mmCIF file of C-alpha atoms in Angstrom:
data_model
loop_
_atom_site.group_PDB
_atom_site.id
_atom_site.type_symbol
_atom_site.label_atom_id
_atom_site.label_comp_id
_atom_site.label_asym_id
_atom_site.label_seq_id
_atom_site.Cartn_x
_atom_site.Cartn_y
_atom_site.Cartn_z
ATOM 1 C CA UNK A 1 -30.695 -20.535 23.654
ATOM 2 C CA UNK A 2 -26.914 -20.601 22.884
ATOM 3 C CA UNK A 3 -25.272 -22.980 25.260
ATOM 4 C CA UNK A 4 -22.817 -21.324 27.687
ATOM 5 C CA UNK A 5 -19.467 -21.756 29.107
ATOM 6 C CA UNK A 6 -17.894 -18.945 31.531
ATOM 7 C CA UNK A 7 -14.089 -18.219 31.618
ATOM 8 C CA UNK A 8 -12.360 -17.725 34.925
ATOM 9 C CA UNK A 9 -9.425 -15.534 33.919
ATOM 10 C CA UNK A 10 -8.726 -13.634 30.570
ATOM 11 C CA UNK A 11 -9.542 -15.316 27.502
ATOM 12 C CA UNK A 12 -6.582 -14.626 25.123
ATOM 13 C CA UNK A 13 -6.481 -17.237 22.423
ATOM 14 C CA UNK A 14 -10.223 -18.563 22.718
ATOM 15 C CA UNK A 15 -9.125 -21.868 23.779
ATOM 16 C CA UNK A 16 -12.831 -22.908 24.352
ATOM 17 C CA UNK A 17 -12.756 -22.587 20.460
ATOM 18 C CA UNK A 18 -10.368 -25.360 20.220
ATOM 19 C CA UNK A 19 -12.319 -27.274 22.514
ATOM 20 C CA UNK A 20 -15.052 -26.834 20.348
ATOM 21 C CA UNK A 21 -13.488 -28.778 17.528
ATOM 22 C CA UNK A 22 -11.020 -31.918 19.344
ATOM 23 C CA UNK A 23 -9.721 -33.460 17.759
ATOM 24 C CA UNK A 24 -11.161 -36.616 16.178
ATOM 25 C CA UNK A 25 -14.562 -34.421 16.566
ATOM 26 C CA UNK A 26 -16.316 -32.479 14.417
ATOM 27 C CA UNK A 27 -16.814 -28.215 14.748
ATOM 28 C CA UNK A 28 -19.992 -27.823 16.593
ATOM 29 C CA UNK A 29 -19.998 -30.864 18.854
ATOM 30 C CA UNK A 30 -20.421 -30.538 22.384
ATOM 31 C CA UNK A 31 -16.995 -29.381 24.182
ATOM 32 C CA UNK A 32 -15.270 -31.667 27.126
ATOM 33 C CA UNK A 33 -16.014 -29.781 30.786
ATOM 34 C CA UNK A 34 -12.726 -30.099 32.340
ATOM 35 C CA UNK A 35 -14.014 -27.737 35.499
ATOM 36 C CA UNK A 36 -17.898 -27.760 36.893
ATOM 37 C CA UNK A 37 -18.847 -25.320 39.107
ATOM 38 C CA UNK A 38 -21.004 -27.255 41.325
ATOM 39 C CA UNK A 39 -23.040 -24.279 42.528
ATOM 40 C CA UNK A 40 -24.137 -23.536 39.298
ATOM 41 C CA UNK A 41 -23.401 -26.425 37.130
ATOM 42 C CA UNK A 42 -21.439 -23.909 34.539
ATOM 43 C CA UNK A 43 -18.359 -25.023 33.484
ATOM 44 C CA UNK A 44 -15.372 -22.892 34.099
ATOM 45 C CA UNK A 45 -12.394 -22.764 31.749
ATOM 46 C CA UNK A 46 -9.610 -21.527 32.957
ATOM 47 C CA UNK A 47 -7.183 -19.912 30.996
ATOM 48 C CA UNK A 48 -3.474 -18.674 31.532
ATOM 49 C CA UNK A 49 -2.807 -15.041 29.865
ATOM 50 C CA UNK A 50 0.508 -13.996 28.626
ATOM 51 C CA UNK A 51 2.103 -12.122 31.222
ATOM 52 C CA UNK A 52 1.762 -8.288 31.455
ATOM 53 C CA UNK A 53 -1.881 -8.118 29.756
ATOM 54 C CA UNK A 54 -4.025 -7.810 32.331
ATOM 55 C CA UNK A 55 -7.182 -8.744 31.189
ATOM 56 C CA UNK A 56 -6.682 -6.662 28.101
ATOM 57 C CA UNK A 57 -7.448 -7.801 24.085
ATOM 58 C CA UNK A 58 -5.557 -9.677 22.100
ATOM 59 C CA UNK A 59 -2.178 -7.223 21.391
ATOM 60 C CA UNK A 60 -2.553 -7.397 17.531
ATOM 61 C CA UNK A 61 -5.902 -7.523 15.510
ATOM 62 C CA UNK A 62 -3.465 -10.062 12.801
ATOM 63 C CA UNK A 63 -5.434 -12.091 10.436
ATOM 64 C CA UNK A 64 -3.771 -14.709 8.626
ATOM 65 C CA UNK A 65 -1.333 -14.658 5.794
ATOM 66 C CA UNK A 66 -4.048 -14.586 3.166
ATOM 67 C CA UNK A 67 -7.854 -15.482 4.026
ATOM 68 C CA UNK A 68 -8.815 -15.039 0.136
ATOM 69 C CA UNK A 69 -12.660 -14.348 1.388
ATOM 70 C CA UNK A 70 -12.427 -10.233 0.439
ATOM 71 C CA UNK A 71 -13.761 -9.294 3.307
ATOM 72 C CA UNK A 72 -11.977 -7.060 6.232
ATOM 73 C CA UNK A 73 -13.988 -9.469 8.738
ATOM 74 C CA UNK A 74 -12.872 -13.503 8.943
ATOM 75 C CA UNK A 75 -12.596 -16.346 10.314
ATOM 76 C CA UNK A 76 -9.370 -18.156 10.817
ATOM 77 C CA UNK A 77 -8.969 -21.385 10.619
ATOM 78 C CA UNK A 78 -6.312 -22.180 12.330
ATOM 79 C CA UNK A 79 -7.981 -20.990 15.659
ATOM 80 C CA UNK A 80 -11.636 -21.740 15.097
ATOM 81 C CA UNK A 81 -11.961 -24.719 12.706
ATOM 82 C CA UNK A 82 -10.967 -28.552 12.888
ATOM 83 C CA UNK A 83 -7.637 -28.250 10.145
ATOM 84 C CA UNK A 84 -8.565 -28.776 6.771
ATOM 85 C CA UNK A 85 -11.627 -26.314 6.876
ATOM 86 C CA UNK A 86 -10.834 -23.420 4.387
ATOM 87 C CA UNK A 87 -10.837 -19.722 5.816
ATOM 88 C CA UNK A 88 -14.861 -18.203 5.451
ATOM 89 C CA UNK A 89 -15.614 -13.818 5.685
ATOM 90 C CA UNK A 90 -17.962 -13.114 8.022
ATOM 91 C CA UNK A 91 -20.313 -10.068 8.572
ATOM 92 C CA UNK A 92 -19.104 -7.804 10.926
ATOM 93 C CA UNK A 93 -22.361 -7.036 12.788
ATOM 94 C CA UNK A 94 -24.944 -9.950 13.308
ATOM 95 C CA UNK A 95 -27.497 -9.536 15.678
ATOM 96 C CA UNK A 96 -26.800 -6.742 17.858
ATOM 97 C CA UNK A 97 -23.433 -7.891 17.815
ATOM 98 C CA UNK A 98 -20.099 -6.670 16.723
ATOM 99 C CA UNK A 99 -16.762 -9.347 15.041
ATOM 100 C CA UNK A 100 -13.663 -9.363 16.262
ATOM 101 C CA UNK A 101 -11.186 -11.094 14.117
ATOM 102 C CA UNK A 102 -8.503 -11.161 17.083
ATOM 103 C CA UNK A 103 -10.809 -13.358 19.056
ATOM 104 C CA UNK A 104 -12.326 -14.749 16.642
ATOM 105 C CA UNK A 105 -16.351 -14.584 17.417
ATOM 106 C CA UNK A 106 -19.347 -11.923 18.058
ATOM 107 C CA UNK A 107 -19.013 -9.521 20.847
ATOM 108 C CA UNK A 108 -21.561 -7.949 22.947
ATOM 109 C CA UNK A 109 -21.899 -6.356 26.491
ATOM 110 C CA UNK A 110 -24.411 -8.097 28.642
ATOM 111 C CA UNK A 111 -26.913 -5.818 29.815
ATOM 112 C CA UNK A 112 -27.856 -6.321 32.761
ATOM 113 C CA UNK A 113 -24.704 -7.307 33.895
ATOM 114 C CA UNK A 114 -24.724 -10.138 35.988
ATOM 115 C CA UNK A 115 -24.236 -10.058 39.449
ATOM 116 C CA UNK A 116 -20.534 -10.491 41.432
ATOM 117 C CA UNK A 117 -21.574 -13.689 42.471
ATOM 118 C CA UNK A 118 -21.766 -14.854 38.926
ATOM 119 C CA UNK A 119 -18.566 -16.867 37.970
ATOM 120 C CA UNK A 120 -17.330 -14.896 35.277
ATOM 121 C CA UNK A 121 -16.422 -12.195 37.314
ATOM 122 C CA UNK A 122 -13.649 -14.466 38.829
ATOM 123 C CA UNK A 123 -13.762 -13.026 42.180
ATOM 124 C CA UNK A 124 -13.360 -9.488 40.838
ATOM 125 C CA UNK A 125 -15.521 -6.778 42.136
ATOM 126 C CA UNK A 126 -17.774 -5.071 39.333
ATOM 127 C CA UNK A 127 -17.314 -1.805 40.671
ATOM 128 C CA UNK A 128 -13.830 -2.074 40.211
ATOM 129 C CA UNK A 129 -14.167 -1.429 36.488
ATOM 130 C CA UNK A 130 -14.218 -3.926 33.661
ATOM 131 C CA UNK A 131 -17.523 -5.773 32.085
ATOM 132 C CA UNK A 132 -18.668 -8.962 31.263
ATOM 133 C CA UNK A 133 -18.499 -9.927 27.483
ATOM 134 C CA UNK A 134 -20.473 -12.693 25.654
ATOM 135 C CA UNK A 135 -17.983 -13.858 22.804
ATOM 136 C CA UNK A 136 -20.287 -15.731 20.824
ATOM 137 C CA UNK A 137 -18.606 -18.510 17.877
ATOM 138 C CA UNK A 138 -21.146 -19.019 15.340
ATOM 139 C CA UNK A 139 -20.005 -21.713 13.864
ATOM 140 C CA UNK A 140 -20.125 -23.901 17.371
ATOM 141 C CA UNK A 141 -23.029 -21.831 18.571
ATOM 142 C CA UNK A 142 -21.460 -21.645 21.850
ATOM 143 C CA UNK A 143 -20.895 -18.809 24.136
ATOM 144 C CA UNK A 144 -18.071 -17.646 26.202
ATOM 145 C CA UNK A 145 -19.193 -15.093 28.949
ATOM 146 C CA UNK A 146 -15.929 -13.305 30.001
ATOM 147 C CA UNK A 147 -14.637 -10.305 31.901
ATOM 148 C CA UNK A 148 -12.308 -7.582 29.747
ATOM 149 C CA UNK A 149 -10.956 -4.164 30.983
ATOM 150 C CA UNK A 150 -12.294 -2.758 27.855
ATOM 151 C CA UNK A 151 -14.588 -3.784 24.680
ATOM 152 C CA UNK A 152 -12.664 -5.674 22.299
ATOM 153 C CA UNK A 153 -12.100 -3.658 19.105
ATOM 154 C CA UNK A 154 -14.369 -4.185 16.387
ATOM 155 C CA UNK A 155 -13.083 -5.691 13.083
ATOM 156 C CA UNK A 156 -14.018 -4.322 9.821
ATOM 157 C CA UNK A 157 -14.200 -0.640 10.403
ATOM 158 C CA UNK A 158 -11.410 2.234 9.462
ATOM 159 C CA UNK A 159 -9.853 2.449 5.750
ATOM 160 C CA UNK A 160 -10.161 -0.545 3.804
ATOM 161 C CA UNK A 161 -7.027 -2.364 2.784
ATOM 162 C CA UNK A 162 -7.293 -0.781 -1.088
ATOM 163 C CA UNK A 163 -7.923 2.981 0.880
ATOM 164 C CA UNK A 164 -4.767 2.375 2.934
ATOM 165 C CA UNK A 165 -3.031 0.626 -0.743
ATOM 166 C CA UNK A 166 -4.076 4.264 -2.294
ATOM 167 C CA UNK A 167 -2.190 5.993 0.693
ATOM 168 C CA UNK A 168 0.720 4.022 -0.579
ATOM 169 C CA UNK A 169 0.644 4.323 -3.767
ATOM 170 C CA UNK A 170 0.289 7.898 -3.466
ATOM 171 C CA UNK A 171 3.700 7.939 -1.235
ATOM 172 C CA UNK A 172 5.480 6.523 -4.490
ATOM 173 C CA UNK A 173 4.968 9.793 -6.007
ATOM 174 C CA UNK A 174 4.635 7.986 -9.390
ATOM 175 C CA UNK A 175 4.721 10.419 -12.768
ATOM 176 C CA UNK A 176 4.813 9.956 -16.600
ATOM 177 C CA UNK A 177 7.968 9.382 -17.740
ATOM 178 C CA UNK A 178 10.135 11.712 -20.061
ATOM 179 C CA UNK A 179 10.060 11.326 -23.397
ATOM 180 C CA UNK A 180 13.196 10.185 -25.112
ATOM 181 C CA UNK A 181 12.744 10.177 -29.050
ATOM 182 C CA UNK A 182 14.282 9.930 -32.293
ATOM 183 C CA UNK A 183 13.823 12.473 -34.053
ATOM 184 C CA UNK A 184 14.690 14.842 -31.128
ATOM 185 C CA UNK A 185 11.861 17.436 -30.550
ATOM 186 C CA UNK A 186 13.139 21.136 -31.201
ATOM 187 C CA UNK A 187 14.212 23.544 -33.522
ATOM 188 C CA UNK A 188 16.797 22.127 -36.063
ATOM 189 C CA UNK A 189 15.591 18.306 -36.097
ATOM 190 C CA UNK A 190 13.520 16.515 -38.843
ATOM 191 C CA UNK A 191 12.760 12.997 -39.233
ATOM 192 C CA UNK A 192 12.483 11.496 -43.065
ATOM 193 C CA UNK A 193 9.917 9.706 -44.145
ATOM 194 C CA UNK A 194 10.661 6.038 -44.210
ATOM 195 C CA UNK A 195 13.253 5.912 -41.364
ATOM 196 C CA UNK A 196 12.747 4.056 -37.791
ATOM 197 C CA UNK A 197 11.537 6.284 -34.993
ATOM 198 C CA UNK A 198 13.577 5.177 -32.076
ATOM 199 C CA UNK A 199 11.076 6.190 -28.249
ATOM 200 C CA UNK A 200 11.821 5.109 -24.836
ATOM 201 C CA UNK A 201 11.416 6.351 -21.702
ATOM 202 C CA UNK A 202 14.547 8.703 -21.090
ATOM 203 C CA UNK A 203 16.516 9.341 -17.694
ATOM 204 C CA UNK A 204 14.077 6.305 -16.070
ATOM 205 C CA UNK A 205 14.118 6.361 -12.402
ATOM 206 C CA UNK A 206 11.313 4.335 -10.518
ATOM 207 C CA UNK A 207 8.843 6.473 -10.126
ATOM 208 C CA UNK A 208 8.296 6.761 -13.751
ATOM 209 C CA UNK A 209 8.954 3.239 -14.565
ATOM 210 C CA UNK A 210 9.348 0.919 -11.857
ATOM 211 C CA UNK A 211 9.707 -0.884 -9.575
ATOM 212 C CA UNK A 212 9.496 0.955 -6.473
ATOM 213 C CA UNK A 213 7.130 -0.301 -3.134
ATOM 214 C CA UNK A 214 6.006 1.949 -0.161
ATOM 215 C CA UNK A 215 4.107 0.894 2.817
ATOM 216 C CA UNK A 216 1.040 2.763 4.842
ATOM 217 C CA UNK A 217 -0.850 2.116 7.921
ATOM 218 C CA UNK A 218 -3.871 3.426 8.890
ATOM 219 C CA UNK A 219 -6.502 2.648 11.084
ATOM 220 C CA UNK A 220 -4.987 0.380 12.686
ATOM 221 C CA UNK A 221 -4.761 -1.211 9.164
ATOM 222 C CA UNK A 222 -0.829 -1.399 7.740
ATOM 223 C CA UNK A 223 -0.494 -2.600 3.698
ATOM 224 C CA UNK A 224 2.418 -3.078 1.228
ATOM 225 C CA UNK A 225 2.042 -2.207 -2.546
ATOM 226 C CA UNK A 226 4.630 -2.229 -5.002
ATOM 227 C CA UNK A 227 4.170 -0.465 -8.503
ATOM 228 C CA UNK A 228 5.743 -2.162 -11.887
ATOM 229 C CA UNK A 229 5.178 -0.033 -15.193
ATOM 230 C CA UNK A 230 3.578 -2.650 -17.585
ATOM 231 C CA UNK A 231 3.461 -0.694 -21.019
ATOM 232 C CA UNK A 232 3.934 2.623 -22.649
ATOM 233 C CA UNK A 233 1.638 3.694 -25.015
ATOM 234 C CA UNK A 234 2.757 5.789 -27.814
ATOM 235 C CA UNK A 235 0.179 7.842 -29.864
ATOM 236 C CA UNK A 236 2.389 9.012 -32.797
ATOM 237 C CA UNK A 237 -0.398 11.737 -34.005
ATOM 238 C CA UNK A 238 -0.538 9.906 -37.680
ATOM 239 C CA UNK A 239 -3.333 7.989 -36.361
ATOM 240 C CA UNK A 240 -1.319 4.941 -35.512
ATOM 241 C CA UNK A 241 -0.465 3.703 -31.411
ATOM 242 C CA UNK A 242 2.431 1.297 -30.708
ATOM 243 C CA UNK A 243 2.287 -0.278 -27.362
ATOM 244 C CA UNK A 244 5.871 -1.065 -25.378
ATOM 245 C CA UNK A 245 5.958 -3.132 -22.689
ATOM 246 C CA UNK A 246 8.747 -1.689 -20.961
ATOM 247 C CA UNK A 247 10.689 1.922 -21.140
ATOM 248 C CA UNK A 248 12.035 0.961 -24.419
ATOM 249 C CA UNK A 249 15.730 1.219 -26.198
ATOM 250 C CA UNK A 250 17.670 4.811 -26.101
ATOM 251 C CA UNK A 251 19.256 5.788 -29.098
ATOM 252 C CA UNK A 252 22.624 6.414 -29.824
ATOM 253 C CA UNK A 253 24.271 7.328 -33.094
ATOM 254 C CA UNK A 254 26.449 3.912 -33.171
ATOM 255 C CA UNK A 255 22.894 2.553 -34.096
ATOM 256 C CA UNK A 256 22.367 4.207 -37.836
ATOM 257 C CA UNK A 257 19.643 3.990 -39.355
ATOM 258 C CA UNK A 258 18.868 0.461 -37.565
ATOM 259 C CA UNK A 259 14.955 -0.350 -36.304
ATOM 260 C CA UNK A 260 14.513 -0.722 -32.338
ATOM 261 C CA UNK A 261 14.904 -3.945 -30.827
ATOM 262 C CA UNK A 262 11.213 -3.187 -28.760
ATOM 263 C CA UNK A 263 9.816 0.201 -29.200
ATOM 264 C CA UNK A 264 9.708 1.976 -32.414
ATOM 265 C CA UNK A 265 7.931 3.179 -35.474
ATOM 266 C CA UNK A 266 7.989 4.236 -38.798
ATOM 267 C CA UNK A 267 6.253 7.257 -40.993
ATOM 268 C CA UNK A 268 4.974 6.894 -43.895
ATOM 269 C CA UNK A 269 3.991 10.731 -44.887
ATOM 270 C CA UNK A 270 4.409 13.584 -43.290
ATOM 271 C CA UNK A 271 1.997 15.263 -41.294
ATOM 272 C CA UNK A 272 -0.998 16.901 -43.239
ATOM 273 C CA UNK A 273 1.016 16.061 -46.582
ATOM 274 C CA UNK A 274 3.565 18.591 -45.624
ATOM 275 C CA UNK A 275 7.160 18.697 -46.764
ATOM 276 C CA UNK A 276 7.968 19.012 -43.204
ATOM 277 C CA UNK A 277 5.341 18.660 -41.168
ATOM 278 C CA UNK A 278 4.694 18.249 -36.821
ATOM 279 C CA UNK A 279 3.772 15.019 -35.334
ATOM 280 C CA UNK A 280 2.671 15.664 -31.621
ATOM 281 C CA UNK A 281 3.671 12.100 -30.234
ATOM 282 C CA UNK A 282 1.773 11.564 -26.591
ATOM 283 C CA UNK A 283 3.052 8.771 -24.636
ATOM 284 C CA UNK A 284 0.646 7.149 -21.658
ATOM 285 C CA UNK A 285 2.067 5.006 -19.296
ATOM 286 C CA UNK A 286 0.343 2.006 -17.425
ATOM 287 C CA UNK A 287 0.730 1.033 -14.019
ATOM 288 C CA UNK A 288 0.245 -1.923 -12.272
ATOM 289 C CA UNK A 289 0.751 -2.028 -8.813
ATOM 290 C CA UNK A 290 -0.271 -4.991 -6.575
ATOM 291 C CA UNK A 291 -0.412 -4.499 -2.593
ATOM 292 C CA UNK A 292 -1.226 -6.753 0.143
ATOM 293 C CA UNK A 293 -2.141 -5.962 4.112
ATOM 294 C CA UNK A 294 -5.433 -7.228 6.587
ATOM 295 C CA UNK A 295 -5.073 -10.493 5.332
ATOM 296 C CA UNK A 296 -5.706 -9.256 1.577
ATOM 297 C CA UNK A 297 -4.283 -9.056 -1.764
ATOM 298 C CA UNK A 298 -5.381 -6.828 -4.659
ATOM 299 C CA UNK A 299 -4.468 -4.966 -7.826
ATOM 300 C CA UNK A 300 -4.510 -1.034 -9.120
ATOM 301 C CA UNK A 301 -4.160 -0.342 -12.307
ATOM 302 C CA UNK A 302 -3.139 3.571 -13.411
ATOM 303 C CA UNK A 303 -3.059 4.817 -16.935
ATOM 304 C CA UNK A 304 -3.283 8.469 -16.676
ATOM 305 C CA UNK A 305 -0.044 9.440 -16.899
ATOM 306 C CA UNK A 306 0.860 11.487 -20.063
ATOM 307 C CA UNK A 307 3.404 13.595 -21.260
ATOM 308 C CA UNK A 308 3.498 15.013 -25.008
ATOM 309 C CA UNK A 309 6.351 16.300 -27.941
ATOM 310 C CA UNK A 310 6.059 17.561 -31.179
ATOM 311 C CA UNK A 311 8.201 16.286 -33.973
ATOM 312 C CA UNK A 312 9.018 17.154 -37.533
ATOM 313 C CA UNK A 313 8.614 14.773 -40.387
ATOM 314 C CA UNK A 314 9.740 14.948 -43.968
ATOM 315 C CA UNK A 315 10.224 13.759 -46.930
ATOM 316 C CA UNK A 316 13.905 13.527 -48.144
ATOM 317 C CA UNK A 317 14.729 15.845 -51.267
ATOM 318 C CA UNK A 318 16.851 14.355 -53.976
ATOM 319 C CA UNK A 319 18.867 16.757 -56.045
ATOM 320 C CA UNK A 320 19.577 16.052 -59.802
ATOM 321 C CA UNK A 321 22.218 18.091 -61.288
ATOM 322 C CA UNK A 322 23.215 18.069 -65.027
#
């Protein structure tokens, strides 16, 4: 049988959980009684609410910075551990009962409920509305028995954090970008054989490169992701792919017949042994986009974004005269 301690007011912060681990104690040692009914023998904590709540939860479900455990359902440290202890995931239903990470243990109703006399009504009369909760802390085993206007809300249910990251990510509106290449695509342009192919990723903006963030809630559950491009990947249609991490150079004619400082290449035929033959270059680009919300962290990766030109190739004809 769990042991049990009975609130007499509206348990807010779960101070009995800090009582559970003094300190110079370790977690799961018996608490210090400050208050003994002497009817019963139950001890009575009493605990001051923030004004304005009324009995109700906690205002905020808010895990910690980062719990690192994966799971939407945790305990924090901070509030239910001695220091030192690292932050654990919990299941969210264990025995007929339901985790809430606001308070910070297992929730049930008690059915029965007890009767008015019973001290964790504080006085209050059961018909009055309201019910009598046993927050259980597994890690202490004890019990808290205490009266809340309504249940507390159960952790662990809704989106996940990577749904509500998706919901983000699709706000970014992210697209492949527009191809910027030299040789220009079109009527009129060739390329020669031999001679750098300048790409990058023309009139960038960042939705097709990067960076750009956007932030969604849902479910009570509110994350942050922020998308980077991390490489372009250029299929030139001779069978060759060069890989750019980053939009690339744009070409201008001050730059000759130079190579590209970071994203180029160069043919060596034309296509289908052609004089002037048509290169369909396809670039792909590669998102990562990292987001963090619920106490999480986590990574998307995106790599179907394409868009596709043709080019002309050729070989350059030398005239001899006599």
């Amino acid at each position: 049988m769990r042991n049990r301690l009975v609130t007499d007011g509206v348990v807010l912060a779960l101070a009995f959980l800090g009582l559970v681990a003094l300190p110079g104690s370790a977690a799961g040692d018996a608490p210090q009684c400050q208050q003994v009914d002497f009817v019963t023998g139950v001890c009575i904590i009493t605990v001051e609410p923030p004004p304005g709540t009324d009995g109700a939860a906690p205002v905020a479900d808010a895990p910690p910075a980062d719990t690192g455990t994966g799971s939407p359902c945790w305990i924090d440290p901070t509030r239910q551990y001695a220091s030192g202890i690292p932050p654990q995931a919990v299941p969210c239903e264990r025995d007929g009962m339901w985790w809430s990470n606001a308070y910070g243990c297992y929730f049930r109703a008690l059915d029965p409920q007890p009767d008015a006399s019973d001290p964790a009504w504080a006085g209050r009369d059961p018909a009055a509305g309201g019910a009598i909760y046993e927050c259980w802390q597994p890690v202490s085993d004890y019990s808290v028995y205490l009266w809340l206007a309504d249940p507390p809300a159960r952790s662990g249910q809704g989106p996940s954090p990577r749904a509500v990251a998706e919901l983000a990510v699709k706000q970014m509106n992210l697209s492949a970008i527009q191809i910027g290449i030299v040789p220009q695509p079109g009527p009129g342009s060739m390329g020669i054989v031999g001679m750098p192919v300048w790409m990058w990723a023309a009139n960038a903006t960042p939705s097709t490169v990067g960076p750009v963030s956007a932030t969604a809630s849902a479910g009570g559950v509110t994350v942050t992701a922020t998308a980077k491009i991390h490489a372009i990947t250029w299929a030139m249609g001779d069978g060759s792919t060069v890989t750019c991490r980053g939009p690339g150079t744009p070409y201008d004619a001050s730059r000759g017949d130079t190579t590209s400082p970071d994203c180029g290449h160069v043919y060596t035929r034309t296509s289908a042994g052609q004089a002037g033959g048509v290169y369909t270059v396809t670039a792909t680009s590669d998102w990562v986009i990292t987001w963090v919300g619920a106490g999480q962290t986590g990574t998307i990766r995106m790599g179907d974004l394409v868009r596709s030109v043709q080019i002309a190739v050729g070989e350059a004809q030398v005239l001899v005269t006599k």
